[in-house]
XYZ file of C-alpha atoms in Angstrom:
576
model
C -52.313 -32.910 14.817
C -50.237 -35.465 16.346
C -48.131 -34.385 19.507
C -44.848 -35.156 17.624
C -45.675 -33.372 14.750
C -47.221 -30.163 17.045
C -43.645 -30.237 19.114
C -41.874 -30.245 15.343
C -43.965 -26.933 14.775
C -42.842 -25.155 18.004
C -39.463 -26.148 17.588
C -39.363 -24.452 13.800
C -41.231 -21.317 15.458
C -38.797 -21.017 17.958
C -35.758 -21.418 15.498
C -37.368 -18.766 13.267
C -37.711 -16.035 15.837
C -33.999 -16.923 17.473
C -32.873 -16.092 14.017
C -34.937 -13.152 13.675
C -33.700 -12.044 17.004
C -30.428 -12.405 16.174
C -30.463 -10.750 12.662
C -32.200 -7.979 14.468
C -29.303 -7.723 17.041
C -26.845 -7.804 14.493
C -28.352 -5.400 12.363
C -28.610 -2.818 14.954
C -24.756 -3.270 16.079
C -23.961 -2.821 12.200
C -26.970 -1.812 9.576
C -24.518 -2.756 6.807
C -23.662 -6.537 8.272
C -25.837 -8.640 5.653
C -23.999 -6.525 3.177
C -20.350 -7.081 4.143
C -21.117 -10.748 4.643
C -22.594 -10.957 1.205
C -19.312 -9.259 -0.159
C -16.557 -10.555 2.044
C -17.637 -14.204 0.646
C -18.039 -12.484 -3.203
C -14.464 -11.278 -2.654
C -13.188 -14.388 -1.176
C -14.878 -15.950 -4.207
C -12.525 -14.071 -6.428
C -9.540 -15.103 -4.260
C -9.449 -17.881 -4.700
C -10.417 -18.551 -8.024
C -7.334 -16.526 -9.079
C -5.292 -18.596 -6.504
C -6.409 -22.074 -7.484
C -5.671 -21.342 -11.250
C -2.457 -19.945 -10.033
C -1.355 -22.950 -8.578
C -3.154 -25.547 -10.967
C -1.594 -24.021 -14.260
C 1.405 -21.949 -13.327
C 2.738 -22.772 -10.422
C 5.825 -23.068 -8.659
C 6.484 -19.942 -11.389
C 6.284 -16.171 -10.847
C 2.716 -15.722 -12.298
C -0.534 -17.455 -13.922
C -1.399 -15.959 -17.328
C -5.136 -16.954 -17.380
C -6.052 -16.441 -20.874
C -4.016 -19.480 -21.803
C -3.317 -20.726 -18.936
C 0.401 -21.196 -19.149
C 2.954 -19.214 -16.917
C 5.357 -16.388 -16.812
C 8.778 -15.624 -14.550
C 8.113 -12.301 -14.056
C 10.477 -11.161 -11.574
C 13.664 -13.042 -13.229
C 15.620 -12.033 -16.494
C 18.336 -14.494 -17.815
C 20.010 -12.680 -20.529
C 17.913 -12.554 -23.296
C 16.656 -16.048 -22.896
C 13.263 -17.053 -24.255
C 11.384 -19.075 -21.641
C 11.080 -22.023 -23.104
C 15.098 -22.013 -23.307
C 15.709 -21.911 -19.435
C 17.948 -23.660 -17.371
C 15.588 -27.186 -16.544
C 16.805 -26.261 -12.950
C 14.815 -22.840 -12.429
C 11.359 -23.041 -11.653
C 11.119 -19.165 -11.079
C 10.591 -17.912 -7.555
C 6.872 -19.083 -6.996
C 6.155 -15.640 -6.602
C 2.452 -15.750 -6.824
C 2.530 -18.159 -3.220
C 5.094 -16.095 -1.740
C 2.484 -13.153 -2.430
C -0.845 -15.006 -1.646
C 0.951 -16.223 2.148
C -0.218 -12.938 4.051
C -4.045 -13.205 1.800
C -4.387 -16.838 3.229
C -3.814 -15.755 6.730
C -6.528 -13.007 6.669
C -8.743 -15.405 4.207
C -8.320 -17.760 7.307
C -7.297 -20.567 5.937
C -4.503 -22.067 7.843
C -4.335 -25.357 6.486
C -3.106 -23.989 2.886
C -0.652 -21.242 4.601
C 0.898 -24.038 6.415
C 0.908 -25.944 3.296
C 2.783 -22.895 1.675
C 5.163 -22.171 4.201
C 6.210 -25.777 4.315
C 6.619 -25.720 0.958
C 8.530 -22.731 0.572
C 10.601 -23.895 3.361
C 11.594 -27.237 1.325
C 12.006 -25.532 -2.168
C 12.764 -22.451 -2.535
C 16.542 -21.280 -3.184
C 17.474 -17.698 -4.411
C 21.071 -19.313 -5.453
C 20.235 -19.089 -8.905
C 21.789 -17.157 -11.866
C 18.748 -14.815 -12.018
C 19.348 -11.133 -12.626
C 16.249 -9.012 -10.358
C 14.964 -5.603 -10.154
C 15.998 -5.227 -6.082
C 12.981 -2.858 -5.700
C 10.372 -5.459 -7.241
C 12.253 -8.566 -5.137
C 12.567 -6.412 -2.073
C 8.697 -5.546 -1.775
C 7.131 -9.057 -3.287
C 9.661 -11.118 -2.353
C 11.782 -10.493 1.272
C 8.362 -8.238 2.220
C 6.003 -11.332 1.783
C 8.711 -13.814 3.511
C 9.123 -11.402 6.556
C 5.410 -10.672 6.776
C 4.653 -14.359 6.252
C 7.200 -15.740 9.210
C 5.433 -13.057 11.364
C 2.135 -14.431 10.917
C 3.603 -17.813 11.771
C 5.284 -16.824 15.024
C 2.675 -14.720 16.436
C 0.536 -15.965 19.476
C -2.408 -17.249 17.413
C -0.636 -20.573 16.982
C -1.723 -20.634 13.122
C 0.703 -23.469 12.553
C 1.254 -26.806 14.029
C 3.474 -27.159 16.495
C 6.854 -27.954 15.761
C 6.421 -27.890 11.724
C 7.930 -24.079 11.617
C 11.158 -23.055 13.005
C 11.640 -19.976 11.396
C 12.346 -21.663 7.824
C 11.118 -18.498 6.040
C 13.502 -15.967 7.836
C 16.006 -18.033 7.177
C 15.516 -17.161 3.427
C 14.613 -13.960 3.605
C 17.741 -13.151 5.657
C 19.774 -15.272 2.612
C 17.996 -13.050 0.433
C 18.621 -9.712 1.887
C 22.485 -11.225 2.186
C 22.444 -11.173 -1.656
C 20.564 -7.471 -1.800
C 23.785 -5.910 -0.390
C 26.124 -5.721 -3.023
C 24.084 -3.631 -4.420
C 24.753 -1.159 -2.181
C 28.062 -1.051 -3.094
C 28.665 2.126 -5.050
C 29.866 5.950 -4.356
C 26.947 7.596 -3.468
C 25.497 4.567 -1.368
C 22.125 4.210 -3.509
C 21.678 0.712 -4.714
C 21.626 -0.369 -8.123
C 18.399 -1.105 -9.842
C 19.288 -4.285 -10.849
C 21.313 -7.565 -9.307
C 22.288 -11.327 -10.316
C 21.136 -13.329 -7.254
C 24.252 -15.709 -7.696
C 26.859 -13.114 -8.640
C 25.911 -9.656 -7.698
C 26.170 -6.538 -9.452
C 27.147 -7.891 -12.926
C 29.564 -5.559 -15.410
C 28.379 -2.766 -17.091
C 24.956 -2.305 -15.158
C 22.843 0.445 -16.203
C 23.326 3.103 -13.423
C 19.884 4.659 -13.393
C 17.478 3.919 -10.662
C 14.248 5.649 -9.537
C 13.382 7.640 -6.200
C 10.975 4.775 -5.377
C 13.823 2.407 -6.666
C 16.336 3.676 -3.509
C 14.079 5.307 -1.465
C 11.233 2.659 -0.527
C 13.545 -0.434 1.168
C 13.164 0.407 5.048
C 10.321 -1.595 6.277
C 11.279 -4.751 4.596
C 15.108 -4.364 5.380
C 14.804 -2.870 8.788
C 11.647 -5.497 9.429
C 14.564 -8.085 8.828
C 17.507 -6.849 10.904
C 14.795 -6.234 14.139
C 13.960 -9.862 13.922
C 17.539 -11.465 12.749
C 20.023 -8.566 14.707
C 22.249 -7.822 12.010
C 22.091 -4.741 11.607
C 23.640 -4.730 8.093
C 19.956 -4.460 6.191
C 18.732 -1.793 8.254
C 21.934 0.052 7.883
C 22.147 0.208 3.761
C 18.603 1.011 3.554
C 18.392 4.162 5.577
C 22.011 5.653 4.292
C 20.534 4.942 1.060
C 17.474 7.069 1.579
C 19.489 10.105 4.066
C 21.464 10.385 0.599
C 18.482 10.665 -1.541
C 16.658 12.921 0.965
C 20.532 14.959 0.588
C 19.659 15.321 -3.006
C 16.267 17.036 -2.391
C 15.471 20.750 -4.287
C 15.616 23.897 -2.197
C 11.556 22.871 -2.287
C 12.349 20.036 -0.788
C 10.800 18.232 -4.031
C 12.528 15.098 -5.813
C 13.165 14.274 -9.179
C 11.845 10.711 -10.826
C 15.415 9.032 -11.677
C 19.004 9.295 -11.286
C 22.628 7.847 -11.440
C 23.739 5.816 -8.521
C 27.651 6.353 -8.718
C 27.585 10.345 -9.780
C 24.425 11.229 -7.284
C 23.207 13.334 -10.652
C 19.523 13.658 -11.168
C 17.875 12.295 -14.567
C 14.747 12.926 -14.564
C 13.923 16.312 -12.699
C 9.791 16.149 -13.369
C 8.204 14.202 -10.658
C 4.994 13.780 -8.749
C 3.163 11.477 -6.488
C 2.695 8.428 -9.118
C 5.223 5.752 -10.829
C 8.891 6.063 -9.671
C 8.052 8.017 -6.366
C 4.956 6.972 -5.045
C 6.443 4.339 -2.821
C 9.331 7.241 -1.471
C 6.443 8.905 0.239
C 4.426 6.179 1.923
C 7.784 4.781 3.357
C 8.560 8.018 5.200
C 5.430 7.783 6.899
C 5.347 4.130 7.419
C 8.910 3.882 8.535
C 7.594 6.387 11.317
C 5.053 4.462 12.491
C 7.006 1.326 11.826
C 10.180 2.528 13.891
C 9.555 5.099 15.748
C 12.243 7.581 14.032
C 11.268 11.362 14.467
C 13.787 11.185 11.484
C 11.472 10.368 8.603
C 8.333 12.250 10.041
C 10.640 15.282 9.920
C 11.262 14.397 6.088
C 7.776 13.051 5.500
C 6.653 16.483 6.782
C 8.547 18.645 4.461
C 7.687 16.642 1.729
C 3.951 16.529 2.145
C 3.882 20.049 2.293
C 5.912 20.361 -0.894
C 3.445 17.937 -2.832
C 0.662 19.783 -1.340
C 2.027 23.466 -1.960
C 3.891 22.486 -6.193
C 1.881 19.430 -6.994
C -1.451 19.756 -5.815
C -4.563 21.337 -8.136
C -7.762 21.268 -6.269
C -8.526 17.362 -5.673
C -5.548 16.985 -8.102
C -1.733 16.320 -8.315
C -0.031 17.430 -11.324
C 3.589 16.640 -12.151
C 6.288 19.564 -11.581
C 10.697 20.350 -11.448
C 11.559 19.697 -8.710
C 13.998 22.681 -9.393
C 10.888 25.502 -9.844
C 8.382 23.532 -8.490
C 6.507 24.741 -12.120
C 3.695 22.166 -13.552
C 5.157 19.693 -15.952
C 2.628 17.392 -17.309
C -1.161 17.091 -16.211
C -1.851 13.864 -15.762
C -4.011 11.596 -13.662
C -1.655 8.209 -13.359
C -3.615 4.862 -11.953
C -0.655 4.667 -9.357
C -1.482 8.098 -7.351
C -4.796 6.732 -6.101
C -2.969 5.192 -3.418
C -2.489 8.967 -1.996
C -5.737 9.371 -0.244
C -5.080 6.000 1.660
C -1.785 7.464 3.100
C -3.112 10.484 4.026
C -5.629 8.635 5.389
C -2.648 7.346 7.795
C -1.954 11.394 8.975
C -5.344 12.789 9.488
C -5.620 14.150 6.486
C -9.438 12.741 6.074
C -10.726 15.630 3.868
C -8.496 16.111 1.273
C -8.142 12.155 0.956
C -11.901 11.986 0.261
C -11.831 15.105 -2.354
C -8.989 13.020 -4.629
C -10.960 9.693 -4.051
C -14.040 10.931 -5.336
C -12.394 12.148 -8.512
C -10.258 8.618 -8.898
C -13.601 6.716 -8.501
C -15.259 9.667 -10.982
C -12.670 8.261 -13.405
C -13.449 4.589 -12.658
C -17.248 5.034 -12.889
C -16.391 6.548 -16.675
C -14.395 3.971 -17.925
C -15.083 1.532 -16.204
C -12.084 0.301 -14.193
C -9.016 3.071 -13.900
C -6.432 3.513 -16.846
C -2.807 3.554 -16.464
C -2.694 7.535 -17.979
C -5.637 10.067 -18.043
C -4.942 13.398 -19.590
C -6.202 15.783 -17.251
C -5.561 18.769 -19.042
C -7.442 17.149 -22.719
C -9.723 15.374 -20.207
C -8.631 11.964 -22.475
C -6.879 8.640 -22.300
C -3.069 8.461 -23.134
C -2.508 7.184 -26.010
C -0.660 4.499 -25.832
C -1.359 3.785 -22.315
C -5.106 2.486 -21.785
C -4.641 -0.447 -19.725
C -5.518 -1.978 -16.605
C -3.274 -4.329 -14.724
C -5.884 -5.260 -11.781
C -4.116 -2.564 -9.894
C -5.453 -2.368 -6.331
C -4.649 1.085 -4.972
C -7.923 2.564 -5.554
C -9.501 -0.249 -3.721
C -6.434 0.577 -1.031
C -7.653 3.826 -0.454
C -10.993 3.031 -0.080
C -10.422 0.570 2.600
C -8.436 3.435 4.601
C -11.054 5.507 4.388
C -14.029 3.502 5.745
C -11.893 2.282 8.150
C -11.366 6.318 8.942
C -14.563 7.277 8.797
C -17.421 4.518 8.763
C -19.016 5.679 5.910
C -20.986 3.260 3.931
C -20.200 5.227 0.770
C -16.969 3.394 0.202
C -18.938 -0.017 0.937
C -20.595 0.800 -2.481
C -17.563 1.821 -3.984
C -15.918 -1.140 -2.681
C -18.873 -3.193 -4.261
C -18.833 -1.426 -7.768
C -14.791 -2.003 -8.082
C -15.711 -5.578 -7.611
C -18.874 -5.587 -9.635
C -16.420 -4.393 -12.404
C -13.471 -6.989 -11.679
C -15.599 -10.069 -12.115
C -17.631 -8.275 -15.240
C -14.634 -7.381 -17.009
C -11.583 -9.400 -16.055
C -12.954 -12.651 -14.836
C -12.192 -15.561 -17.458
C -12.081 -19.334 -16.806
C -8.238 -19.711 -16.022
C -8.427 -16.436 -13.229
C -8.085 -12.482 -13.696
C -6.645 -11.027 -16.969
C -5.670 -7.812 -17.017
C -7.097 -4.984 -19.732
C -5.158 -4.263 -22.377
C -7.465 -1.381 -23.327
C -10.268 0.205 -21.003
C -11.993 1.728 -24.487
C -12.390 -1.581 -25.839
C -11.905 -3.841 -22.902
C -9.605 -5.728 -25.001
C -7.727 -8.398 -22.278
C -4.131 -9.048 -21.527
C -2.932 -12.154 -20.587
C -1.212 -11.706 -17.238
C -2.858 -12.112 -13.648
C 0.037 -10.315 -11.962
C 0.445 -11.268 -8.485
C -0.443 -7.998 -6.766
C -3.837 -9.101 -7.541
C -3.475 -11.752 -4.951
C -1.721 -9.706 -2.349
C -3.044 -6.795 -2.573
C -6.076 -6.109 -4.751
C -8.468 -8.557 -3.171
C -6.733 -8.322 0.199
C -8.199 -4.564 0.898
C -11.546 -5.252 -1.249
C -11.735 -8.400 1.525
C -10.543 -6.308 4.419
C -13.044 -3.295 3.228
C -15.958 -5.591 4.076
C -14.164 -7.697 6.994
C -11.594 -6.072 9.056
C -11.712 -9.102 11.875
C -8.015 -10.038 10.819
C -7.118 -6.171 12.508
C -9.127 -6.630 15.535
C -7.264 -5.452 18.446
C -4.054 -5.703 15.932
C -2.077 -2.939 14.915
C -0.449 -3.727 11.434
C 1.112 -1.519 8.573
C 1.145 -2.845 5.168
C 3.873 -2.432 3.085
C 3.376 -0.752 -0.470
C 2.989 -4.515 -1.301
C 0.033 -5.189 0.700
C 2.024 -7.303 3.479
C 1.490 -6.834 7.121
C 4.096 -6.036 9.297
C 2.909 -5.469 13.110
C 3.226 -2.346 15.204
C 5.656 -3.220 17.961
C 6.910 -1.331 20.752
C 10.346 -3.115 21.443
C 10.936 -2.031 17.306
C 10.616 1.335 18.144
C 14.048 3.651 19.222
C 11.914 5.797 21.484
C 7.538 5.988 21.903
C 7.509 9.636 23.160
C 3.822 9.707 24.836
C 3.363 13.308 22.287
C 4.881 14.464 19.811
C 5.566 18.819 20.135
C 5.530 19.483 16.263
C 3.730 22.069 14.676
C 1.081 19.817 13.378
C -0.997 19.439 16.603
C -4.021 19.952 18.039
C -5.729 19.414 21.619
C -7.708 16.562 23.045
C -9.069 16.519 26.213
C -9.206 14.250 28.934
C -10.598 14.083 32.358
C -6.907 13.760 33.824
C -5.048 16.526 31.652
C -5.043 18.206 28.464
C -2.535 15.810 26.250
C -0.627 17.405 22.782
C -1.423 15.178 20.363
C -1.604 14.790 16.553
C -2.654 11.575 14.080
C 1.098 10.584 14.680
C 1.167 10.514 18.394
C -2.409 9.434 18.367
C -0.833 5.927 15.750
C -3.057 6.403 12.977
C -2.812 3.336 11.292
C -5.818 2.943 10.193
C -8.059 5.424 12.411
C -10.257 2.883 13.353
C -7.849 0.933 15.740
C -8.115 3.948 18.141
C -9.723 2.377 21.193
C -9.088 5.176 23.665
C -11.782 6.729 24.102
C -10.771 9.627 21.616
C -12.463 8.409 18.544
C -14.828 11.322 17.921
C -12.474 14.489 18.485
C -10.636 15.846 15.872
C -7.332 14.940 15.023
C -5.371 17.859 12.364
C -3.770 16.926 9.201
C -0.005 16.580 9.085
C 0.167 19.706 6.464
C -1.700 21.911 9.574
C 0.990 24.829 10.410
C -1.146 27.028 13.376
C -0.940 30.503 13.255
C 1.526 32.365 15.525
C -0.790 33.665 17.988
C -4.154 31.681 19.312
C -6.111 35.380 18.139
C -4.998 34.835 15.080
C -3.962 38.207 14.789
C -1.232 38.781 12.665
C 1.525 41.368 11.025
C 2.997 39.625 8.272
C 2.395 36.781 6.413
C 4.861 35.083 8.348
C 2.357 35.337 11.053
C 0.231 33.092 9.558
C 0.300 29.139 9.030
C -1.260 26.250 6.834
C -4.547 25.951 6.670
C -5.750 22.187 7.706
C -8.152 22.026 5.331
C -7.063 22.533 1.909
C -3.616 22.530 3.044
C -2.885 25.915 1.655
C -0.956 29.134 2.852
C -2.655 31.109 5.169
C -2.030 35.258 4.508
C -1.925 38.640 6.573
C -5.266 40.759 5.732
C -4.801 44.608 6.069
C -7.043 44.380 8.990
C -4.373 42.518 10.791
C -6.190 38.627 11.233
C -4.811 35.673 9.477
C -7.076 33.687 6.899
C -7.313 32.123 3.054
C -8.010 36.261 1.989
C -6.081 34.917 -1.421
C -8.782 32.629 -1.962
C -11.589 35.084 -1.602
């Protein structure tokens, strides 16, 4: 052997066990690294092949339909008018971008977000004679601009200098200037529906939803911390003290009302379509803000839903007036639940209802819109599946939360199912019908900001590291800041907390004072002591020795009523 070709040889050994050396490495830092690699690229796969078909066949419109691949204005309705019969002029609100700006930035590719934003910047107008649902507009639309012109300010220098100067506030604030009207009424809750060019037009229907007037704070307080008029901020929170006014003496909500007579519609409510969003927002606008405000309402609520709603790993529907069961139902919508109590501590019961959601998923293979719990069957009527993503949600929260590799596989099987079922040549088509697998035509564009953002973020997190972001119920990133909150108290002294200990001092805290959001951005040193639930009530006395029932609180557990025995001691005796 030649000594050219013998130095080739040693050079190929030693390349094979530096790689082996370093694949060991890795592996030991993180068993499940090949694994996330391998998915993280499947799901970035699926990203962009819904984004490129987006942009090839439907864009600058609202969203691709990938069956024929033609396009839909989703968000806008003109009158009654066909779309083939609108106004040359409107080219809808490019919706699907707007949505996909955050994605690109964790995807990291900066190139095509700067490409976006410029776009955006040069095109887009919202002075167009377009009636909008506010709540749909609010969360795709001024949530995706605000969290989008974040990402492009922020130290990382993702754009060139001196292409961006602020062009996408700048429309978001126009937009949020043309949300107000809406605002306008007796009661202060904001019609469901507004013309972008003239406002509230005559006659609008009245009726709105709790999620409708109740889930605008991040997005409209986002935009009056980083414009200073205070005007957005303002509407949004009397809009939700009024609806929190409304409450039952449970402290339960109903699912729609009037906006000028205050008058409840729909008294049956639960955690799924028309209040889901209520919730989250509470909790998120605490953690966003800094307002003991809405963890005092979040509180009261959660232990509401948990005391009237909740059925083992279940949530039933209920009147808000008795707090008695309505309709048994599991809706596709309340699987983002486990993810926000992911965001209070409340690790155990979030796991119990994701196991049964993913139960459901496993059996039909993706999760219908309606599941009958109490004939343990499909609705009728509704069977579909509209590439929701807050299963996958959830499941990102709780790996991040707890590490376990469990959710990598459910991660893996909701994909596995996504690119079996749904994947066609022009993108992602929803499911018309889960028993037949019958396809829809419509890729909505939560698939792109939401639905493979967490599937992505479930096997790559790198976009979080050292970050501290909430996402809106729209999947868009809005950072943690200290100079947005009205006070950081170092504890809070509620009755949800528990001790940690330090070397220093014993410190009150809870998952709120500890900032939750997810659990796995705790870098403190803290990571492995326990952290209660936001429903956990202590009892009275540290014995736990009790004479009435008042004695006794909420267990953090199972989030249920603790009771007095005869013997005196506090405990779940109505459970035995």
């Amino acid at each position: 052997m030649s000594h050219g070709s013998r130095g080739t040889w040693v050079l190929m050994f030693l390349v094979i066990i530096l790689s082996m050396f370093i694949h060991n490495s890795t592996s030991k830092l993180d068993p499940y690294s090949v694994k996330k690699k391998r998915m993280s690229e499947k799901v970035r796969k699926m990203f962009y092949h819904a984004y490129n078909n987006y942009m090839m066949h439907a864009f600058p419109h609202d969203e691709l339909k990938p069956l024929t691949k033609t396009f839909t204005d989703s968000l806008s309705e003109l009158g009654n008018l066909k779309l083939e019969h609108l106004p040359q002029e409107y080219n809808g609100s490019s919706l699907s971008l707007i949505e996909s700006l955050s994605s690109l930035v964790i995807l990291g590719n900066h190139t095509e977000f700067e490409r976006a934003v410029l776009w955006l910047s040069e095109n887009l107008t919202f002075d167009v004679d377009a009636r909008i649902n506010l709540f749909e507009c609010n969360i795709r639309v001024l949530g995706g601009l605000v969290s989008a012109h974040i990402l492009a300010t922020d130290s990382t220098n993702r754009l060139n200098k001196g292409t961006y100067e602020n062009q996408l506030l700048v429309l978001a604030e126009d937009l949020g200037q043309r949300f107000l009207p809406a605002f306008d009424t007796p009661t202060g809750l904001p019609y469901a529906w507004i013309n972008l060019k003239y406002g509230v037009i005559k006659n609008e229907i009245t009726e709105t939803s709790t999620s409708g007037c109740g889930s605008l704070i991040l997005e409209m307080g986002a935009l009056s911390r980083l414009t200073g008029d205070p005007r957005f901020e303002n509407v949004a929170l009397r809009a939700l003290r009024k609806l929190w006014s409304m409450r039952s003496s449970l402290n339960l909500l109903g699912t729609t009302l009037d906006v000028e007579t205050g008058e409840w519609i729909e008294h049956s409510s639960g955690i799924g379509a028309g209040v889901d969003s209520f919730y989250e927002y509470l909790i998120k606008g605490h953690i966003l803000f800094g307002r003991e405000e809405f963890w005092r309402m979040f509180q009261s609520a959660y232990l509401a839903v948990q005391k009237y709603f909740r059925y083992g790993p279940w949530y039933h529907e209920a009147d808000m007036r008795t707090g008695k069961a309505t309709f048994w139902q599991l809706t596709s919508l309340q699987a983002f639940w486990p993810g926000l109590q992911v965001l209070v501590g409340d690790i155990a019961a979030a796991n119990s209802s994701h196991r049964e959601f993913f139960h459901v998923w496993n059996k039909f293979g993706v999760l219908p819109e309606r599941y009958l719990l109490d004939h343990q069957m499909l609705h009728p009527t509704e069977k579909y599946y509209p590439l929701r993503p807050e299963l996958a949600e959830s499941t990102f929260y709780l790996y991040q939360a707890t590490k376990d590799p469990w959710y990598l596989e459910v991660g893996e099987s909701i994909v596995d199912s996504l690119n079996f079922y749904t994947r066609v040549e022009g993108g992602y088509a929803s499911i018309r019908d889960v028993t037949t697998m019958e396809l829809e035509d419509h890729q909505h564009s939560f698939f792109l900001s939401e639905t493979c953002k967490y599937l992505y973020l479930l096997f790559d997190d790198s976009f979080l590291a050292n970050q501290n972001y909430i996402f809106t119920t729209e999947g868009h990133p809005l950072p943690v800041l200290s100079s947005w909150h009205e006070k950081l108290p170092e504890a809070y002294i509620l009755s949800n907390f528990t001790s940690i200990k330090s070397e220093v001092q014993p410190k009150r805290s809870s998952a709120m004072s500890s900032r939750i959001c997810p659990a796995a951005m705790l870098n403190d040193g803290h990571n492995n002591e326990p952290v209660e639930s936001a429903c956990h009530i202590p009892d009275t006395h540290a014995d736990h020795r009790c004479v009435t029932d008042e004695d006794c609180g909420v267990d953090s557990t199972s989030c249920r009523r603790r009771s007095c025995s005869m013997a005196g001691y506090c405990g779940l005796w109505l459970l035995i």
